[in-house]
Amino acid sequence: MSSGVEPQQVLARAREVVSSCTGFRDTAISPSAVDRVVRAELARGRSPSELLAELQRPGAPLARALLDAVLVGETYFFRHPEQFRFLAYEAVPAALARGNLTLRGWSAGCASGEETYSIAACLLNMAPPGVRVEVLGTDLHEGRLEAARRGTYGNWSRREAGPLLHPLYQEIGEGRVSILDSVRAVVRFAQGNLLEPLQEMHGSFDVIFCRNVLTYFSPDAVQVALGHLARALVPGGFLLLGTVEVDHPPAGLVRVGAPELQAFRRPLPRELAPAPTPRPLAVAPEPYRAALRVPAPPPPRAPSAVELHTEALQRIESGDETGAATLLEKLLQQFRDYLPGMLELALLRERAGAREAAFALMHTVRDNAARLPPDLTIEGPEPLPARFYRASADAFLTLGAIE
């Protein structure tokens, strides 16, 4: 007897489960990966109704299989070396200047652990005698955490794009390497979901790496995750993100270093002290003001590109991405070469699933930015150099090609 449940209903529910567990936007969930898992279960003789019932239970084996299939694990040692140089020569000295006797790092979304061990090697190499190092790696995928704990890797984890900046591993033959015992000793791994606050037992951190993770998240999930990450920083601590994951500082943090570095800092309490309130200006009585014959105020001026862009950002934060996209389209009709608006609209289109339109616009961003002096400041809600837009477009287009 037919259950009345169709495979398409199971596939739809499977995508909902993946989205709720990971925070991934719908267009970042591979349809073929979901289909492959569901079809395999059906081939084993399970009915659609049985699969649909299992997907109603949190943590069910089928849900874990779906997560294993869709989670992205692209990583290697010292990926984006400029951020590890920032860690060594900016973040560590800043932590030591605060009087730290322990340097604590967190690799959020660590996949198979290469980033976590790279952070640990960097901190160990820069820590003076008497200063401890502790590094946490978290990921949603338990299978990848098991691989991370083993600490043995092949050539895929060692690439020219990630130079060996600090002692990290030893050769064990056949192209394999094993993490040094001194590095292993300061690292621990735990399962964690960026949509949930990090457990208090893990403490706070001087530096957090969360790179090429939020790229796949929905806008709401990005804000939730960024809130959890920012709260896990000690005052004065640093958050390092991937190239195209945010185009303005997360709430409560300030940008530091070159814009393309995507490094953000949590201010110290003394830096948050309110500015003194200015004394109000005295206002002359009405008869005197009339005698001065003050001219009428000028008519309101048209909003600038930056003001329109700021309004679009406010709409995004309130959840009105459709309204924001419409406003950005009108903005670009009036200010055709406004790079910050092009980048923002390209990201919105990509999140909405219009990948061809997003890629076309991002190509325009890259081409226009390439024609400008790299250090030329482009006015926007946050003034950024032209090289930031070139690097962001390159990263976006490269990531799309990999996918």
Short mmCIF file of C-alpha atoms in Angstrom, two decimals:
data_model
loop_
_atom_site.label_atom_id
_atom_site.label_comp_id
_atom_site.label_asym_id
_atom_site.label_seq_id
_atom_site.Cartn_x
_atom_site.Cartn_y
_atom_site.Cartn_z
CA MET A 1 0.00 0.00 0.00
CA SER A 2 1.33 3.41 -0.90
CA SER A 3 2.20 5.67 2.03
CA GLY A 4 1.21 8.78 0.09
CA VAL A 5 4.67 10.28 0.66
CA GLU A 6 6.66 11.10 -2.45
CA PRO A 7 10.48 11.12 -2.67
CA GLN A 8 10.34 14.84 -3.51
CA GLN A 9 8.76 15.49 -0.11
CA VAL A 10 11.65 13.67 1.54
CA LEU A 11 14.17 15.69 -0.46
CA ALA A 12 12.48 18.95 0.49
CA ARG A 13 12.46 18.00 4.17
CA ALA A 14 16.10 16.89 3.92
CA ARG A 15 17.11 20.34 2.68
CA GLU A 16 15.17 21.95 5.54
CA VAL A 17 17.04 19.78 8.04
CA VAL A 18 20.41 20.68 6.56
CA SER A 19 19.56 24.38 6.55
CA SER A 20 18.35 24.41 10.17
CA CYS A 21 21.39 22.50 11.41
CA THR A 22 24.07 24.36 9.48
CA GLY A 23 22.66 27.83 8.81
CA PHE A 24 23.43 27.32 5.11
CA ARG A 25 21.37 29.35 2.69
CA ASP A 26 19.37 27.21 0.27
CA THR A 27 21.62 27.91 -2.73
CA ALA A 28 24.68 26.68 -0.79
CA ILE A 29 23.18 23.23 -0.17
CA SER A 30 24.24 20.84 -2.93
CA PRO A 31 21.08 19.28 -4.44
CA SER A 32 23.10 16.35 -5.77
CA ALA A 33 24.59 15.61 -2.33
CA VAL A 34 21.16 15.58 -0.69
CA ASP A 35 19.67 13.54 -3.52
CA ARG A 36 22.52 11.02 -3.32
CA VAL A 37 21.93 10.35 0.39
CA VAL A 38 18.16 10.04 0.08
CA ARG A 39 18.34 7.84 -3.05
CA ALA A 40 20.82 5.54 -1.31
CA GLU A 41 18.38 5.03 1.57
CA LEU A 42 15.52 4.36 -0.83
CA ALA A 43 17.70 1.83 -2.68
CA ARG A 44 18.17 -0.02 0.61
CA GLY A 45 14.43 -0.66 0.65
CA ARG A 46 13.35 2.07 3.03
CA SER A 47 10.09 3.83 2.22
CA PRO A 48 9.69 7.58 1.74
CA SER A 49 7.36 7.74 4.75
CA GLU A 50 9.98 6.04 6.91
CA LEU A 51 12.65 8.50 5.82
CA LEU A 52 10.32 11.47 6.36
CA ALA A 53 9.53 10.24 9.87
CA GLU A 54 13.23 9.88 10.71
CA LEU A 55 13.93 13.42 9.53
CA GLN A 56 11.48 14.71 12.15
CA ARG A 57 13.83 13.50 14.92
CA PRO A 58 16.75 15.78 15.83
CA GLY A 59 20.10 14.06 15.57
CA ALA A 60 18.76 11.07 13.65
CA PRO A 61 21.35 9.01 11.68
CA LEU A 62 19.88 10.17 8.38
CA ALA A 63 20.32 13.81 9.40
CA ARG A 64 23.96 13.15 10.29
CA ALA A 65 24.50 11.45 6.93
CA LEU A 66 23.10 14.51 5.18
CA LEU A 67 25.43 16.81 7.09
CA ASP A 68 28.40 14.62 6.21
CA ALA A 69 27.45 14.90 2.53
CA VAL A 70 26.99 18.68 2.31
CA LEU A 71 29.56 20.15 4.70
CA VAL A 72 32.53 21.76 2.95
CA GLY A 73 36.01 20.85 4.21
CA GLU A 74 38.47 22.68 1.92
CA THR A 75 41.52 23.63 4.04
CA TYR A 76 45.30 23.33 4.26
CA PHE A 77 48.21 24.42 6.44
CA PHE A 78 48.80 28.18 6.78
CA ARG A 79 46.06 29.02 4.29
CA HIS A 80 46.02 32.81 3.78
CA PRO A 81 49.52 33.28 5.24
CA GLU A 82 49.03 37.03 5.60
CA GLN A 83 46.56 36.36 8.41
CA PHE A 84 49.06 34.15 10.24
CA ARG A 85 51.64 36.91 9.93
CA PHE A 86 49.09 39.27 11.45
CA LEU A 87 48.55 36.76 14.26
CA ALA A 88 52.30 36.54 14.93
CA TYR A 89 53.24 40.20 14.70
CA GLU A 90 50.07 42.04 15.74
CA ALA A 91 47.72 39.83 17.76
CA VAL A 92 50.33 38.11 19.91
CA PRO A 93 52.18 41.33 20.91
CA ALA A 94 48.81 42.96 21.71
CA ALA A 95 47.87 40.04 23.99
CA LEU A 96 51.24 40.11 25.73
CA ALA A 97 50.91 43.87 26.23
CA ARG A 98 47.67 43.20 28.11
CA GLY A 99 49.67 41.03 30.52
CA ASN A 100 48.50 37.65 29.23
CA LEU A 101 50.24 34.59 30.64
CA THR A 102 48.21 32.37 28.28
CA LEU A 103 47.61 32.80 24.54
CA ARG A 104 44.28 31.27 23.53
CA GLY A 105 43.09 30.65 19.96
CA TRP A 106 39.96 29.16 18.44
CA SER A 107 39.58 27.71 14.94
CA ALA A 108 35.81 27.88 14.36
CA GLY A 109 34.75 25.50 11.59
CA CYS A 110 38.11 23.74 11.65
CA ALA A 111 37.22 20.84 9.28
CA SER A 112 40.10 18.33 9.39
CA GLY A 113 42.28 20.45 11.67
CA GLU A 114 44.99 21.98 9.46
CA GLU A 115 44.02 25.51 10.46
CA THR A 116 43.88 24.63 14.16
CA TYR A 117 47.38 23.16 14.17
CA SER A 118 48.67 26.11 12.12
CA ILE A 119 47.36 28.54 14.76
CA ALA A 120 48.98 26.47 17.51
CA ALA A 121 52.35 26.36 15.73
CA CYS A 122 52.27 30.11 15.22
CA LEU A 123 51.41 30.86 18.87
CA LEU A 124 54.01 28.42 20.17
CA ASN A 125 56.70 29.98 18.01
CA MET A 126 55.85 33.52 19.16
CA ALA A 127 55.11 32.87 22.85
CA PRO A 128 57.94 33.93 25.21
CA PRO A 129 59.07 31.56 28.01
CA GLY A 130 56.47 31.19 30.74
CA VAL A 131 53.48 31.94 28.49
CA ARG A 132 51.14 29.00 27.85
CA VAL A 133 49.36 28.28 24.56
CA GLU A 134 45.89 26.73 24.24
CA VAL A 135 44.06 26.23 20.93
CA LEU A 136 40.56 24.89 20.36
CA GLY A 137 39.23 23.54 17.06
CA THR A 138 35.48 23.06 16.62
CA ASP A 139 33.40 21.70 13.76
CA LEU A 140 29.93 20.32 13.19
CA HIS A 141 31.28 17.26 11.37
CA GLU A 142 32.39 14.62 13.89
CA GLY A 143 34.09 12.52 11.21
CA ARG A 144 36.40 15.39 10.29
CA LEU A 145 37.16 16.00 13.96
CA GLU A 146 38.30 12.39 14.26
CA ALA A 147 40.67 12.95 11.34
CA ALA A 148 41.92 16.14 13.00
CA ARG A 149 42.68 14.31 16.24
CA ARG A 150 44.77 11.75 14.34
CA GLY A 151 46.98 14.58 13.09
CA THR A 152 48.37 12.87 10.01
CA TYR A 153 48.05 14.47 6.59
CA GLY A 154 48.95 14.06 2.91
CA ASN A 155 50.05 16.40 0.15
CA TRP A 156 46.57 17.97 -0.18
CA SER A 157 47.16 19.68 3.17
CA ARG A 158 50.53 21.11 2.06
CA ARG A 159 50.37 23.61 -0.78
CA GLU A 160 52.49 26.38 -2.20
CA ALA A 161 49.74 28.87 -1.31
CA GLY A 162 50.36 28.02 2.36
CA PRO A 163 54.10 28.30 3.10
CA LEU A 164 55.42 26.59 6.22
CA LEU A 165 55.70 29.68 8.43
CA HIS A 166 56.44 27.84 11.71
CA PRO A 167 57.56 24.31 12.72
CA LEU A 168 54.44 22.17 12.47
CA TYR A 169 54.97 18.57 11.31
CA GLN A 170 57.48 15.84 10.54
CA GLU A 171 57.69 13.55 7.52
CA ILE A 172 56.55 9.96 8.10
CA GLY A 173 57.00 8.63 4.56
CA GLU A 174 54.95 8.14 1.38
CA GLY A 175 54.09 11.81 1.21
CA ARG A 176 52.52 11.77 4.68
CA VAL A 177 53.31 14.03 7.63
CA SER A 178 52.48 13.88 11.33
CA ILE A 179 51.89 16.89 13.58
CA LEU A 180 54.72 17.55 16.04
CA ASP A 181 54.03 16.36 19.59
CA SER A 182 54.69 19.86 20.94
CA VAL A 183 51.91 21.25 18.71
CA ARG A 184 49.48 18.41 19.48
CA ALA A 185 49.96 19.00 23.20
CA VAL A 186 48.35 22.47 23.12
CA VAL A 187 45.42 21.58 20.82
CA ARG A 188 42.04 20.05 21.57
CA PHE A 189 39.01 19.45 19.37
CA ALA A 190 35.30 19.52 20.17
CA GLN A 191 32.05 19.38 18.23
CA GLY A 192 30.40 22.77 17.95
CA ASN A 193 27.75 24.61 15.95
CA LEU A 194 28.30 28.28 15.15
CA LEU A 195 24.55 28.84 15.40
CA GLU A 196 24.84 28.16 19.13
CA PRO A 197 26.96 29.93 21.77
CA LEU A 198 30.25 28.22 22.52
CA GLN A 199 30.03 26.30 25.79
CA GLU A 200 31.30 28.37 28.74
CA MET A 201 33.77 25.63 29.66
CA HIS A 202 35.85 26.63 26.61
CA GLY A 203 36.39 30.17 27.89
CA SER A 204 37.30 33.27 25.86
CA PHE A 205 39.96 33.78 23.22
CA ASP A 206 42.66 36.22 22.18
CA VAL A 207 42.19 35.29 18.53
CA ILE A 208 39.47 33.49 16.57
CA PHE A 209 39.82 32.25 13.00
CA CYS A 210 36.51 31.66 11.19
CA ARG A 211 37.39 31.65 7.51
CA ASN A 212 35.47 30.49 4.44
CA VAL A 213 32.66 29.23 6.67
CA LEU A 214 30.14 32.08 6.75
CA THR A 215 30.29 32.24 2.94
CA TYR A 216 27.68 29.47 2.86
CA PHE A 217 25.39 30.87 5.58
CA SER A 218 22.08 32.66 5.16
CA PRO A 219 22.12 36.37 6.14
CA ASP A 220 20.33 35.67 9.44
CA ALA A 221 22.69 32.81 10.26
CA VAL A 222 25.71 35.02 9.50
CA GLN A 223 24.55 37.57 12.07
CA VAL A 224 23.86 34.89 14.68
CA ALA A 225 27.28 33.30 14.17
CA LEU A 226 29.11 36.64 14.21
CA GLY A 227 27.40 37.51 17.49
CA HIS A 228 28.60 34.27 19.08
CA LEU A 229 32.13 34.77 17.75
CA ALA A 230 32.37 38.38 18.93
CA ARG A 231 31.19 37.46 22.44
CA ALA A 232 33.84 34.73 22.66
CA LEU A 233 36.64 37.29 22.23
CA VAL A 234 38.39 38.84 25.21
CA PRO A 235 38.43 42.65 25.13
CA GLY A 236 41.27 43.51 22.76
CA GLY A 237 40.99 40.13 21.00
CA PHE A 238 40.89 39.62 17.24
CA LEU A 239 38.52 37.88 14.81
CA LEU A 240 39.82 36.90 11.36
CA LEU A 241 37.29 36.10 8.62
CA GLY A 242 37.43 34.97 4.99
CA THR A 243 37.82 37.44 2.16
CA VAL A 244 34.21 37.80 0.99
CA GLU A 245 32.29 36.91 4.15
CA VAL A 246 31.54 40.45 5.38
CA ASP A 247 31.98 43.87 3.83
CA HIS A 248 31.72 45.87 7.07
CA PRO A 249 32.81 45.24 10.67
CA PRO A 250 30.63 42.88 12.73
CA ALA A 251 28.61 44.53 15.50
CA GLY A 252 30.79 45.47 18.46
CA LEU A 253 34.09 45.07 16.55
CA VAL A 254 36.32 47.46 14.61
CA ARG A 255 38.38 46.76 11.53
CA VAL A 256 42.17 46.65 11.94
CA GLY A 257 44.93 46.27 9.38
CA ALA A 258 44.47 46.31 5.63
CA PRO A 259 40.82 45.86 4.59
CA GLU A 260 41.51 42.71 2.58
CA LEU A 261 43.00 41.16 5.73
CA GLN A 262 39.47 40.92 7.16
CA ALA A 263 40.75 41.32 10.72
CA PHE A 264 38.50 42.80 13.41
CA ARG A 265 39.14 43.72 17.03
CA ARG A 266 36.96 43.88 20.12
CA PRO A 267 37.67 47.26 21.76
CA LEU A 268 38.96 47.52 25.32
CA PRO A 269 36.50 48.89 27.92
CA ARG A 270 38.36 52.20 28.18
CA GLU A 271 37.94 52.65 24.42
CA LEU A 272 34.17 52.44 24.79
CA ALA A 273 33.87 55.34 27.25
CA PRO A 274 31.22 57.78 25.99
CA ALA A 275 32.42 61.09 24.61
CA PRO A 276 31.56 64.16 26.71
CA THR A 277 28.21 65.70 25.86
CA PRO A 278 28.71 69.10 24.20
CA ARG A 279 27.05 72.06 25.86
CA PRO A 280 24.00 73.28 23.95
CA LEU A 281 24.37 76.53 22.09
CA ALA A 282 22.39 79.47 23.39
CA VAL A 283 19.39 80.38 21.23
CA ALA A 284 18.54 84.01 20.75
CA PRO A 285 14.95 85.10 21.55
CA GLU A 286 12.56 85.26 18.63
CA PRO A 287 12.64 89.09 18.18
CA TYR A 288 16.42 89.06 17.82
CA ARG A 289 16.35 86.12 15.39
CA ALA A 290 13.79 87.92 13.26
CA ALA A 291 15.95 91.03 13.27
CA LEU A 292 18.91 89.03 11.97
CA ARG A 293 16.84 88.10 8.88
CA VAL A 294 18.30 84.61 8.70
CA PRO A 295 17.73 83.25 5.15
CA ALA A 296 15.43 80.29 4.64
CA PRO A 297 17.15 76.90 4.73
CA PRO A 298 18.20 75.55 1.33
CA PRO A 299 16.02 72.86 -0.27
CA PRO A 300 16.90 69.27 0.70
CA ARG A 301 19.67 67.79 -1.43
CA ALA A 302 19.51 64.44 -3.16
CA PRO A 303 21.03 61.59 -1.12
CA SER A 304 24.58 60.57 -1.99
CA ALA A 305 25.64 57.08 -3.08
CA VAL A 306 27.03 56.40 0.40
CA GLU A 307 23.77 57.46 2.05
CA LEU A 308 21.72 55.24 -0.27
CA HIS A 309 24.11 52.33 0.35
CA THR A 310 23.81 52.87 4.11
CA GLU A 311 20.03 52.74 3.81
CA ALA A 312 20.34 49.47 1.85
CA LEU A 313 22.52 48.02 4.64
CA GLN A 314 19.88 48.98 7.19
CA ARG A 315 17.27 47.13 5.12
CA ILE A 316 19.51 44.06 4.97
CA GLU A 317 19.94 44.10 8.74
CA SER A 318 16.16 44.33 9.18
CA GLY A 319 15.64 41.31 6.88
CA ASP A 320 14.39 43.20 3.83
CA GLU A 321 16.91 41.92 1.29
CA THR A 322 14.48 42.37 -1.62
CA GLY A 323 14.03 46.05 -0.75
CA ALA A 324 17.78 46.44 -0.33
CA ALA A 325 18.44 44.92 -3.76
CA THR A 326 15.88 47.24 -5.36
CA LEU A 327 17.48 50.26 -3.69
CA LEU A 328 20.97 49.20 -4.80
CA GLU A 329 19.78 48.74 -8.38
CA LYS A 330 18.40 52.31 -8.36
CA LEU A 331 21.64 53.51 -6.77
CA LEU A 332 23.72 51.98 -9.58
CA GLN A 333 21.48 53.53 -12.21
CA GLN A 334 22.42 56.92 -10.77
CA PHE A 335 26.04 56.15 -9.74
CA ARG A 336 27.17 53.59 -12.32
CA ASP A 337 30.77 53.24 -11.11
CA TYR A 338 30.05 52.96 -7.37
CA LEU A 339 32.09 49.85 -6.47
CA PRO A 340 30.75 49.30 -2.92
CA GLY A 341 27.19 49.11 -4.27
CA MET A 342 28.20 46.70 -7.04
CA LEU A 343 29.84 44.37 -4.53
CA GLU A 344 26.87 44.53 -2.17
CA LEU A 345 24.35 43.82 -4.93
CA ALA A 346 26.44 40.93 -6.29
CA LEU A 347 26.46 39.30 -2.85
CA LEU A 348 22.70 39.82 -2.49
CA ARG A 349 22.04 38.26 -5.90
CA GLU A 350 24.22 35.27 -5.07
CA ARG A 351 22.37 34.71 -1.78
CA ALA A 352 19.07 34.93 -3.66
CA GLY A 353 20.20 32.15 -6.01
CA ALA A 354 20.78 34.37 -9.06
CA ARG A 355 24.34 33.13 -9.54
CA GLU A 356 24.75 34.19 -13.18
CA ALA A 357 23.74 37.75 -12.36
CA ALA A 358 25.99 37.74 -9.31
CA PHE A 359 28.99 36.51 -11.28
CA ALA A 360 28.42 39.03 -14.07
CA LEU A 361 28.31 41.89 -11.60
CA MET A 362 31.34 40.58 -9.69
CA HIS A 363 33.31 40.46 -12.96
CA THR A 364 32.46 44.15 -13.37
CA VAL A 365 33.67 44.84 -9.83
CA ARG A 366 36.97 43.11 -10.55
CA ASP A 367 37.50 44.81 -13.92
CA ASN A 368 36.64 48.29 -12.62
CA ALA A 369 38.78 47.88 -9.51
CA ALA A 370 41.72 46.62 -11.59
CA ARG A 371 41.73 49.89 -13.55
CA LEU A 372 42.17 51.96 -10.38
CA PRO A 373 45.33 52.56 -8.30
CA PRO A 374 45.33 49.78 -5.67
CA ASP A 375 45.60 52.20 -2.73
CA LEU A 376 42.97 54.64 -3.99
CA THR A 377 40.36 55.03 -1.25
CA ILE A 378 36.81 54.30 -2.42
CA GLU A 379 34.22 56.15 -0.37
CA GLY A 380 31.48 53.96 1.04
CA PRO A 381 29.82 53.19 4.39
CA GLU A 382 33.37 52.15 5.27
CA PRO A 383 36.14 53.79 3.16
CA LEU A 384 38.22 50.99 1.61
CA PRO A 385 41.01 50.89 -1.00
CA ALA A 386 40.43 49.67 -4.54
CA ARG A 387 42.58 46.61 -3.84
CA PHE A 388 39.95 45.40 -1.34
CA TYR A 389 37.32 45.24 -4.08
CA ARG A 390 39.73 43.53 -6.50
CA ALA A 391 40.65 40.92 -3.86
CA SER A 392 37.01 40.36 -2.86
CA ALA A 393 35.90 39.86 -6.46
CA ASP A 394 38.83 37.52 -7.19
CA ALA A 395 38.04 35.42 -4.12
CA PHE A 396 34.33 35.26 -4.99
CA LEU A 397 34.97 34.22 -8.59
CA THR A 398 37.64 31.69 -7.62
CA LEU A 399 35.39 30.10 -4.99
CA GLY A 400 32.58 29.86 -7.52
CA ALA A 401 34.90 28.14 -10.00
CA ILE A 402 35.94 25.60 -7.35
CA GLU A 403 32.32 24.83 -6.52
#
